[in-house]
mmCIF file of N, CA and C in Angstrom:
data_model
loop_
_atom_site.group_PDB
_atom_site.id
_atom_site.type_symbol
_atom_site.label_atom_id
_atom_site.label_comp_id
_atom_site.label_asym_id
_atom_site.label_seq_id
_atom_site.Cartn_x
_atom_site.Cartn_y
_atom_site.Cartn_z
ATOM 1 N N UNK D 184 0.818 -1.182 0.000
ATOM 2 C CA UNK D 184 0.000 0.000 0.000
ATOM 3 C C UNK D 184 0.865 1.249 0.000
ATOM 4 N N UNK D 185 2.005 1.409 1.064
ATOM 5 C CA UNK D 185 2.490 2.720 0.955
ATOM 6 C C UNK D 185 4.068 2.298 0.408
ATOM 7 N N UNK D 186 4.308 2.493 -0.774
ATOM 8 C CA UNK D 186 5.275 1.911 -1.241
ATOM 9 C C UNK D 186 6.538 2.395 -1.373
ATOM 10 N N UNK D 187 6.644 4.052 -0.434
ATOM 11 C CA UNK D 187 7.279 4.818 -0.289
ATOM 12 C C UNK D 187 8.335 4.502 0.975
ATOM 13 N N UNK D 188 7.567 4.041 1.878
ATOM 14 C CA UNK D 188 8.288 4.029 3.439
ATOM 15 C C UNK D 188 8.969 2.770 2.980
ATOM 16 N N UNK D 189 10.286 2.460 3.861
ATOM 17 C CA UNK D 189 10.727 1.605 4.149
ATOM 18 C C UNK D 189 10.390 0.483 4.777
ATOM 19 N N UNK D 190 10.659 -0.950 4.264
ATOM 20 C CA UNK D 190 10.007 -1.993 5.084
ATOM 21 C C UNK D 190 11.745 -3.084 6.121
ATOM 22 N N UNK D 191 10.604 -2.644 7.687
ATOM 23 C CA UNK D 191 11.654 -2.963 8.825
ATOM 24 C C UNK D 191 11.554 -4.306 8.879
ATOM 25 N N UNK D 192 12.491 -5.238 8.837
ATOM 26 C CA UNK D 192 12.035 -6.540 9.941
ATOM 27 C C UNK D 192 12.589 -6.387 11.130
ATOM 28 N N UNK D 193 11.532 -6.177 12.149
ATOM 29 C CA UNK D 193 11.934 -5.590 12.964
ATOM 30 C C UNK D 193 12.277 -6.760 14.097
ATOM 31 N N UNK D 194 11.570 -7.856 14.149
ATOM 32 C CA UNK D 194 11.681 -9.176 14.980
ATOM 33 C C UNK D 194 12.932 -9.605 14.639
ATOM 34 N N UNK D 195 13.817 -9.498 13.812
ATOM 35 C CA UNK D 195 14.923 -10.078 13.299
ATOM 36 C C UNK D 195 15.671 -9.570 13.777
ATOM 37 N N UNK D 196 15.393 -7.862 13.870
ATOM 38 C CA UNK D 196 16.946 -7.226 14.621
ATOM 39 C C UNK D 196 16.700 -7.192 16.076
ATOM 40 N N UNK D 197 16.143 -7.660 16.840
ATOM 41 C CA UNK D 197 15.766 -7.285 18.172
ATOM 42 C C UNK D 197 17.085 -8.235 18.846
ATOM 43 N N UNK D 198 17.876 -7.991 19.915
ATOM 44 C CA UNK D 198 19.275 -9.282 20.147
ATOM 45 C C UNK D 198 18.495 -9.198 21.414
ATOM 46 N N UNK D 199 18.293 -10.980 21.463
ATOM 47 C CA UNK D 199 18.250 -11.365 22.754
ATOM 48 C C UNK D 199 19.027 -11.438 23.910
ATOM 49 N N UNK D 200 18.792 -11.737 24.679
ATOM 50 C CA UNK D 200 19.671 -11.557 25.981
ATOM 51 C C UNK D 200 19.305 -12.860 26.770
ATOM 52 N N UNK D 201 20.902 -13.793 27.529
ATOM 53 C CA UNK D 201 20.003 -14.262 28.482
ATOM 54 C C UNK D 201 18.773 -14.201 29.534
ATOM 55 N N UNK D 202 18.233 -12.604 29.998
ATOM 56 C CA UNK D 202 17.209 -12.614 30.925
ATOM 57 C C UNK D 202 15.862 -12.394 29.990
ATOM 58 N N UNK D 203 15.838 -12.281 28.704
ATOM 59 C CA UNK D 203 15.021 -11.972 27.512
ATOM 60 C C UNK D 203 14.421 -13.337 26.810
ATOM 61 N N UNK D 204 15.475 -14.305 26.847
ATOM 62 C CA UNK D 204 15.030 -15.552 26.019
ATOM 63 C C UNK D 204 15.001 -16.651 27.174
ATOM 64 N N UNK D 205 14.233 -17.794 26.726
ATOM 65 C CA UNK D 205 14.457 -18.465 27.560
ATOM 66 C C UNK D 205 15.067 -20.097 27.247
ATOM 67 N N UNK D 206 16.073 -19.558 26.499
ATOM 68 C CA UNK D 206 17.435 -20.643 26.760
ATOM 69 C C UNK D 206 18.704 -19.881 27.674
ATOM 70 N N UNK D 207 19.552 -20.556 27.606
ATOM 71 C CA UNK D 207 20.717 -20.500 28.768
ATOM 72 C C UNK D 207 22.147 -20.327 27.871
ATOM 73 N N UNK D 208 21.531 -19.388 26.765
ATOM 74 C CA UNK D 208 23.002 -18.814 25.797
ATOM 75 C C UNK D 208 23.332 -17.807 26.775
ATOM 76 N N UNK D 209 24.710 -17.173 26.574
ATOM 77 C CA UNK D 209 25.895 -16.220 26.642
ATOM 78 C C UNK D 209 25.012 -14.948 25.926
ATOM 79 N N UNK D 210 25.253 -13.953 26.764
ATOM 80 C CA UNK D 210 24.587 -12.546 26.822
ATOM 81 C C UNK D 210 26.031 -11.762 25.942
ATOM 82 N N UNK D 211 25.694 -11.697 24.685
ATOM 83 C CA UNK D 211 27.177 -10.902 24.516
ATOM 84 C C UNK D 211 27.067 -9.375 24.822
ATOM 85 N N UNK D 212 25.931 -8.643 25.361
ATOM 86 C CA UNK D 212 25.497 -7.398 25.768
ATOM 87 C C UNK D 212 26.079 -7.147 27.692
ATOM 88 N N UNK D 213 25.776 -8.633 28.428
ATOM 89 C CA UNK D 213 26.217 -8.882 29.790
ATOM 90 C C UNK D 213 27.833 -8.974 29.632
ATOM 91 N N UNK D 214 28.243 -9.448 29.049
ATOM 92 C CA UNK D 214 29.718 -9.718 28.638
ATOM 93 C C UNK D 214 31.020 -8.848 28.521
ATOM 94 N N UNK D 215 30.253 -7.951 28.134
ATOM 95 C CA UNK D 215 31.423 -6.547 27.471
ATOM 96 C C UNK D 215 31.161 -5.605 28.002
ATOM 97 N N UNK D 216 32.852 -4.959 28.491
ATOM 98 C CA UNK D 216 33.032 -3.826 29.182
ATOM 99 C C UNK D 216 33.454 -3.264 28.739
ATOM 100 N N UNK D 217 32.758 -2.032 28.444
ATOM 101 C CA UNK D 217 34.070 -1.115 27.590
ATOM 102 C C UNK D 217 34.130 0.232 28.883
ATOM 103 N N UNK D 218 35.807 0.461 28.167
ATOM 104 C CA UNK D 218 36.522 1.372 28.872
ATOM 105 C C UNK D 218 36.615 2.454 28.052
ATOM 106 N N UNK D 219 35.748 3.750 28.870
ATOM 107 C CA UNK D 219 35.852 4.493 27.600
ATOM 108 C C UNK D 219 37.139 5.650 27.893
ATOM 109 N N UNK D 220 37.370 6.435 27.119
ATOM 110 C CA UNK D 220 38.733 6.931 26.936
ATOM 111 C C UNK D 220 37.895 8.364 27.592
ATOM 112 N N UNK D 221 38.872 8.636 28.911
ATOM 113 C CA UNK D 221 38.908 9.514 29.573
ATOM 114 C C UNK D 221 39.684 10.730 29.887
ATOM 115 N N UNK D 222 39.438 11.568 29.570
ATOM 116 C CA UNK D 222 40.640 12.585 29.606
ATOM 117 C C UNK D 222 40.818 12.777 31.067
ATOM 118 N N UNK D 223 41.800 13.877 31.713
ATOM 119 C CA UNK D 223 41.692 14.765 32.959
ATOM 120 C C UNK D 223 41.254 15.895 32.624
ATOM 121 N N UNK D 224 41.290 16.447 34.167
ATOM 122 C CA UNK D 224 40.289 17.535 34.211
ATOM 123 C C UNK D 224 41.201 18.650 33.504
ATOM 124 N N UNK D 225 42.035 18.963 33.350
ATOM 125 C CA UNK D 225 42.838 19.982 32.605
ATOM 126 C C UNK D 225 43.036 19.622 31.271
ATOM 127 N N UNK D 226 42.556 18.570 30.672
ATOM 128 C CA UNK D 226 42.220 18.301 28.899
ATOM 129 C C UNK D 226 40.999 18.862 28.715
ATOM 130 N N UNK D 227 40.289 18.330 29.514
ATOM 131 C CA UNK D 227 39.008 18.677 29.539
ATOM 132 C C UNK D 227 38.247 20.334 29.750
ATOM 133 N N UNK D 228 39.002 21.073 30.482
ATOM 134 C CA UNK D 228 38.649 22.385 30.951
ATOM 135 C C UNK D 228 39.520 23.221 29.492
ATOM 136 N N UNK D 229 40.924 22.774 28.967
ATOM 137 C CA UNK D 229 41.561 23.670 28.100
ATOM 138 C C UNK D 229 40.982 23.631 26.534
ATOM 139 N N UNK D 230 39.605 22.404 26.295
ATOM 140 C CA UNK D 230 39.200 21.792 25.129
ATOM 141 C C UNK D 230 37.998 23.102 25.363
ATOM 142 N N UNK D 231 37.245 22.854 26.549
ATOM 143 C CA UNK D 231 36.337 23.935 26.441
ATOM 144 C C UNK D 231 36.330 25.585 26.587
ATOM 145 N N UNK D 232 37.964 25.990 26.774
ATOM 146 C CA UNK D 232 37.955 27.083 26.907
ATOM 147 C C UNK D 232 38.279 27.528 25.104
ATOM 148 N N UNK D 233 38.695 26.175 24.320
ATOM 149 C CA UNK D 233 39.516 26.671 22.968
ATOM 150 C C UNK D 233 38.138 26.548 22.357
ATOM 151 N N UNK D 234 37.288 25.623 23.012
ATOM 152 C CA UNK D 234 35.810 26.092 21.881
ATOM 153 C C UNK D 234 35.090 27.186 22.290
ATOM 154 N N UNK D 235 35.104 27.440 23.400
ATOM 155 C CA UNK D 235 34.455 28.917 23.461
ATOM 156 C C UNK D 235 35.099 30.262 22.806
ATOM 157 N N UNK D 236 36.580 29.972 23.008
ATOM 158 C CA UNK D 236 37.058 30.996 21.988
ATOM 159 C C UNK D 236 37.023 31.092 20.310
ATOM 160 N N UNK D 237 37.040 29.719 20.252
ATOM 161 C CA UNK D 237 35.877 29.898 19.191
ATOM 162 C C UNK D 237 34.789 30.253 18.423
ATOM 163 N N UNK D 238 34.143 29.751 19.214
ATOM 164 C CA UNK D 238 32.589 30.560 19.251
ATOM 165 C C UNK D 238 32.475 31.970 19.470
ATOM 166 N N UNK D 239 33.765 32.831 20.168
ATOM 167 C CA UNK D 239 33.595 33.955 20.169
ATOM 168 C C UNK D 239 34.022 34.553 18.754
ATOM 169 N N UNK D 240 34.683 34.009 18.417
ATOM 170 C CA UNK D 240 35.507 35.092 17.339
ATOM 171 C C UNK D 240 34.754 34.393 16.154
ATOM 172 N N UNK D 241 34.037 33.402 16.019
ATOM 173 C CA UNK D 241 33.133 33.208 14.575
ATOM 174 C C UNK D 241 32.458 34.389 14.726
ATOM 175 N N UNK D 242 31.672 35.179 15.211
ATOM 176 C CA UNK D 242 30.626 36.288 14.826
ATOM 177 C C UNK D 242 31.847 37.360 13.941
ATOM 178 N N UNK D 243 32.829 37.870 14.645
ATOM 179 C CA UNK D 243 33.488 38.400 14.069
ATOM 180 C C UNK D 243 34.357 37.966 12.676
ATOM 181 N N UNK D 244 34.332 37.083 12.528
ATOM 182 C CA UNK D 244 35.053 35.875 11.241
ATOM 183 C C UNK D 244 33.776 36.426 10.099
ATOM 184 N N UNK D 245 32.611 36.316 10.603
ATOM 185 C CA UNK D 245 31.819 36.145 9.836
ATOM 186 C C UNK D 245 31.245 37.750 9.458
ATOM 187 N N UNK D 246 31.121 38.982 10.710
ATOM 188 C CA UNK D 246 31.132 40.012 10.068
ATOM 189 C C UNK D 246 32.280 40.895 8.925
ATOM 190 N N UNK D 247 33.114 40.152 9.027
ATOM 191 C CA UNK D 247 34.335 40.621 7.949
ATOM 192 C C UNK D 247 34.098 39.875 6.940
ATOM 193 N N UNK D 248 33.531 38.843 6.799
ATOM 194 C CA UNK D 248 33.022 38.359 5.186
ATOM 195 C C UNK D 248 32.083 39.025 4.600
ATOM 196 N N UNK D 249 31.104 39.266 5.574
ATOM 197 C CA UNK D 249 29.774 40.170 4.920
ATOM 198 C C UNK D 249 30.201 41.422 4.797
ATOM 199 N N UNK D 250 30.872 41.807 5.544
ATOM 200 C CA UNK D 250 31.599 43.798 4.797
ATOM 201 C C UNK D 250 32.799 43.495 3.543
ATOM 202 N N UNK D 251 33.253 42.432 3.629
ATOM 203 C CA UNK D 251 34.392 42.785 2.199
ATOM 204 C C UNK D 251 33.467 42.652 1.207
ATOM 205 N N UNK D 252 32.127 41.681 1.076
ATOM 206 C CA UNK D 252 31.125 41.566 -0.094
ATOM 207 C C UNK D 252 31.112 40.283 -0.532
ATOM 208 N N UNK D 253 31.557 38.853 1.000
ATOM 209 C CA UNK D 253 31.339 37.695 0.464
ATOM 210 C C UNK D 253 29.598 36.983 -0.102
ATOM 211 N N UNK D 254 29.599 36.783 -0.800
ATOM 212 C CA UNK D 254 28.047 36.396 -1.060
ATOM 213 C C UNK D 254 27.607 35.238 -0.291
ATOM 214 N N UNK D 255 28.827 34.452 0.010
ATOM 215 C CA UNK D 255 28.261 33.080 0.506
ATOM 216 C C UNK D 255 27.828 33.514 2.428
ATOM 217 N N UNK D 256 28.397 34.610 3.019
ATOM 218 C CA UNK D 256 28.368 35.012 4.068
ATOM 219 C C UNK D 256 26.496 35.845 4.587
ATOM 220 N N UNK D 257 25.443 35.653 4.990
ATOM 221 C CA UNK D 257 24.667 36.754 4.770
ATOM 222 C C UNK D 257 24.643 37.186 6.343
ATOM 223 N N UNK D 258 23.754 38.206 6.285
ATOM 224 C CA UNK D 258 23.847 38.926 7.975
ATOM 225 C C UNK D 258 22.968 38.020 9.047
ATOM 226 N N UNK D 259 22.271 37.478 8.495
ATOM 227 C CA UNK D 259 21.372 35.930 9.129
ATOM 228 C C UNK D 259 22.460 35.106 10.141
ATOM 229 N N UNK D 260 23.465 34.714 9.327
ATOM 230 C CA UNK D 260 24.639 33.776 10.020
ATOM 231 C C UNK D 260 25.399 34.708 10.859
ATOM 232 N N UNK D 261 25.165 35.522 10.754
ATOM 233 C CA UNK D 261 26.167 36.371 11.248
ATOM 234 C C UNK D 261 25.509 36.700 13.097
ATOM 235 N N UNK D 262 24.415 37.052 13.152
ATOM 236 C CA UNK D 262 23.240 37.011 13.808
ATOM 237 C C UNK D 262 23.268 35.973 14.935
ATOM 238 N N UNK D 263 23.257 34.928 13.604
ATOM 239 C CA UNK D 263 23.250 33.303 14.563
ATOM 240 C C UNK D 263 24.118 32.918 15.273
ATOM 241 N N UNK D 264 25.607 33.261 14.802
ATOM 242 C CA UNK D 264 27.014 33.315 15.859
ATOM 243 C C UNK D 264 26.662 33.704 16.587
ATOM 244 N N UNK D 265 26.212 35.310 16.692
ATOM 245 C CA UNK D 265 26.220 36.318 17.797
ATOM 246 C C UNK D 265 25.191 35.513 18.864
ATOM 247 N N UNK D 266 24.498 34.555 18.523
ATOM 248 C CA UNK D 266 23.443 34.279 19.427
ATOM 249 C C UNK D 266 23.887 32.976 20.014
ATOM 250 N N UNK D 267 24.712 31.956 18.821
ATOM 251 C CA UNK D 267 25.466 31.039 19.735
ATOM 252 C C UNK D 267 26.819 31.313 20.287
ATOM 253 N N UNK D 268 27.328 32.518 20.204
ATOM 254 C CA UNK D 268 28.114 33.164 21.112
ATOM 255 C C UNK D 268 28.049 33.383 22.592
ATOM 256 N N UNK D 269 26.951 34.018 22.366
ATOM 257 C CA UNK D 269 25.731 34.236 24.141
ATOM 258 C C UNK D 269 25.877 33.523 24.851
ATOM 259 N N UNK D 270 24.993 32.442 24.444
ATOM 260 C CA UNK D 270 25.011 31.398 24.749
ATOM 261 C C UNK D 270 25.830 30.134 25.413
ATOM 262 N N UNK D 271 27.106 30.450 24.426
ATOM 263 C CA UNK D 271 28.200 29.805 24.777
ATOM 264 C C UNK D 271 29.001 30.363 25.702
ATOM 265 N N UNK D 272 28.602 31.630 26.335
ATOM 266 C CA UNK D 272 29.514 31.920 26.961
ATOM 267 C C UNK D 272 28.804 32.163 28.812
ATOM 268 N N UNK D 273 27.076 31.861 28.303
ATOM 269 C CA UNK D 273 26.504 31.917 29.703
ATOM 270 C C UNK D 273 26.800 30.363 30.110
ATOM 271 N N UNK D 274 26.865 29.458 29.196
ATOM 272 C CA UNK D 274 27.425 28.028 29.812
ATOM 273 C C UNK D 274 28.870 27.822 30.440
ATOM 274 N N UNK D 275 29.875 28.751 29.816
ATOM 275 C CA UNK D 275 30.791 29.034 30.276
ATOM 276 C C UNK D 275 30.646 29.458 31.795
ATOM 277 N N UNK D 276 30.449 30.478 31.588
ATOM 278 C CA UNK D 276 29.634 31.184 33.280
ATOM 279 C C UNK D 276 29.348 30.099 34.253
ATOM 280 N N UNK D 277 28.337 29.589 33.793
ATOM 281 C CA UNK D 277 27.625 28.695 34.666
ATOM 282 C C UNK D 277 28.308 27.420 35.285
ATOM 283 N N UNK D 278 29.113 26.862 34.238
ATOM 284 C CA UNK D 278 30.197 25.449 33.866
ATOM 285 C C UNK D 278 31.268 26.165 35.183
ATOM 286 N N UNK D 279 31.933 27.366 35.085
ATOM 287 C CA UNK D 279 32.541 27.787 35.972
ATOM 288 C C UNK D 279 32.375 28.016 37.548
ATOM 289 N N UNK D 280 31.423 28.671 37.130
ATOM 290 C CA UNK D 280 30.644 28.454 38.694
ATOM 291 C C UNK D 280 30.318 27.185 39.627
ATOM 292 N N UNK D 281 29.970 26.331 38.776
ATOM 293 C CA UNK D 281 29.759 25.300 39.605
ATOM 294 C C UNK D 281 31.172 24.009 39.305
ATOM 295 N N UNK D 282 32.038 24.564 38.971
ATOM 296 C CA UNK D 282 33.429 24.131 39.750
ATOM 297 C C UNK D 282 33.930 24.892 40.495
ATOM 298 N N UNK D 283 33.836 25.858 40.935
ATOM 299 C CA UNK D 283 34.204 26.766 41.861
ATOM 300 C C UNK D 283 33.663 26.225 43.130
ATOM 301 N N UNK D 284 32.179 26.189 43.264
ATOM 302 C CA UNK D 284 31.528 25.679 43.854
ATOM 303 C C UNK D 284 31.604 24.393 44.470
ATOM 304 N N UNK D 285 31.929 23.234 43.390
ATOM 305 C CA UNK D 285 32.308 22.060 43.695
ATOM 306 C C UNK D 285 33.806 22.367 44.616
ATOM 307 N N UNK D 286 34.688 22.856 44.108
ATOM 308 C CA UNK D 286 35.662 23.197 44.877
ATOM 309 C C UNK D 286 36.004 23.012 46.171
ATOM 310 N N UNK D 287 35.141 24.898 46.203
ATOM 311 C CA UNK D 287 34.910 25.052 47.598
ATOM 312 C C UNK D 287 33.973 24.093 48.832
ATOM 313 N N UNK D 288 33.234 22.991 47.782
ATOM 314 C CA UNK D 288 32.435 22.358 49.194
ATOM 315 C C UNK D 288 33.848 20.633 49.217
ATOM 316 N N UNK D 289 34.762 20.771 48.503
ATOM 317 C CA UNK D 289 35.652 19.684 48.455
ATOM 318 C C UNK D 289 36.779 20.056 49.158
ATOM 319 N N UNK D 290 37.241 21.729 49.547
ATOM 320 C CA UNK D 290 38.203 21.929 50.268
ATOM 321 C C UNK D 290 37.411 22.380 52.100
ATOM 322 N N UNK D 291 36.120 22.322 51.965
ATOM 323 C CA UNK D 291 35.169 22.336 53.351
ATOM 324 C C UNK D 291 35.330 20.796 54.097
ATOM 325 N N UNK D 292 35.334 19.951 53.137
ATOM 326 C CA UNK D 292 35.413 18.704 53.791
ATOM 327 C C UNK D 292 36.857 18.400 54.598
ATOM 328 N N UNK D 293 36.133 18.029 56.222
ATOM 329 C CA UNK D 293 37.384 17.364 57.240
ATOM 330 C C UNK D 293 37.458 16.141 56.662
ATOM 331 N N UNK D 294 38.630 15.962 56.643
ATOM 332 C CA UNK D 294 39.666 14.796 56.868
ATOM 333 C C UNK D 294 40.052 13.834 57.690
#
């Protein structure tokens, strides 16, 4: 009838699990641990300070395309930086604050 949509088999992809089926196979979902790749906190804090500086200086990247007379540049995008600029920088704010915060209630704790 609708010969447009895609047809799922969807019973086929479903993976059982030992607590799902009721034979007594190996769970390869129970089985595997993954270790995921963890940075420290100073990879982690210098990654988000280089994307926020990012995000700051695209509005400006992008108002110097629209004044030399790039066409592919319009004042719309330009707009939209400025707004995920904001943005990015009240998370900043906030992201900061509450390590500060965390901090200070981690150097409150006796020993």
């Amino acid at each position: 009838m609708y010969s447009n949509f895609p047809q799922y088999d969807l019973a086929s992809r479903i993976q059982h699990t030992k607590f799902s089926s009721g034979f007594d196979m190996p769970s390869i979902r129970m089985d595997r641990v993954e270790m995921p790749e963890t940075q420290d906190f100073k990879q982690v804090m210098s990654g988000l300070v280089e994307n926020l500086n990012t995000e700051m200086n695209a509005p400006d990247n992008l108002l110097k395309d629209v004044m030399s007379g790039n066409q592919n540049v319009d004042i719309h995008d330009v707009m939209t930086a400025m707004a995920k600029s904001e943005i990015s920088v009240n998370v900043a704010t906030q992201i900061t604050g509450k390590v500060i915060n965390a901090y200070d209630r981690i150097m409150q704790i006796s020993v």
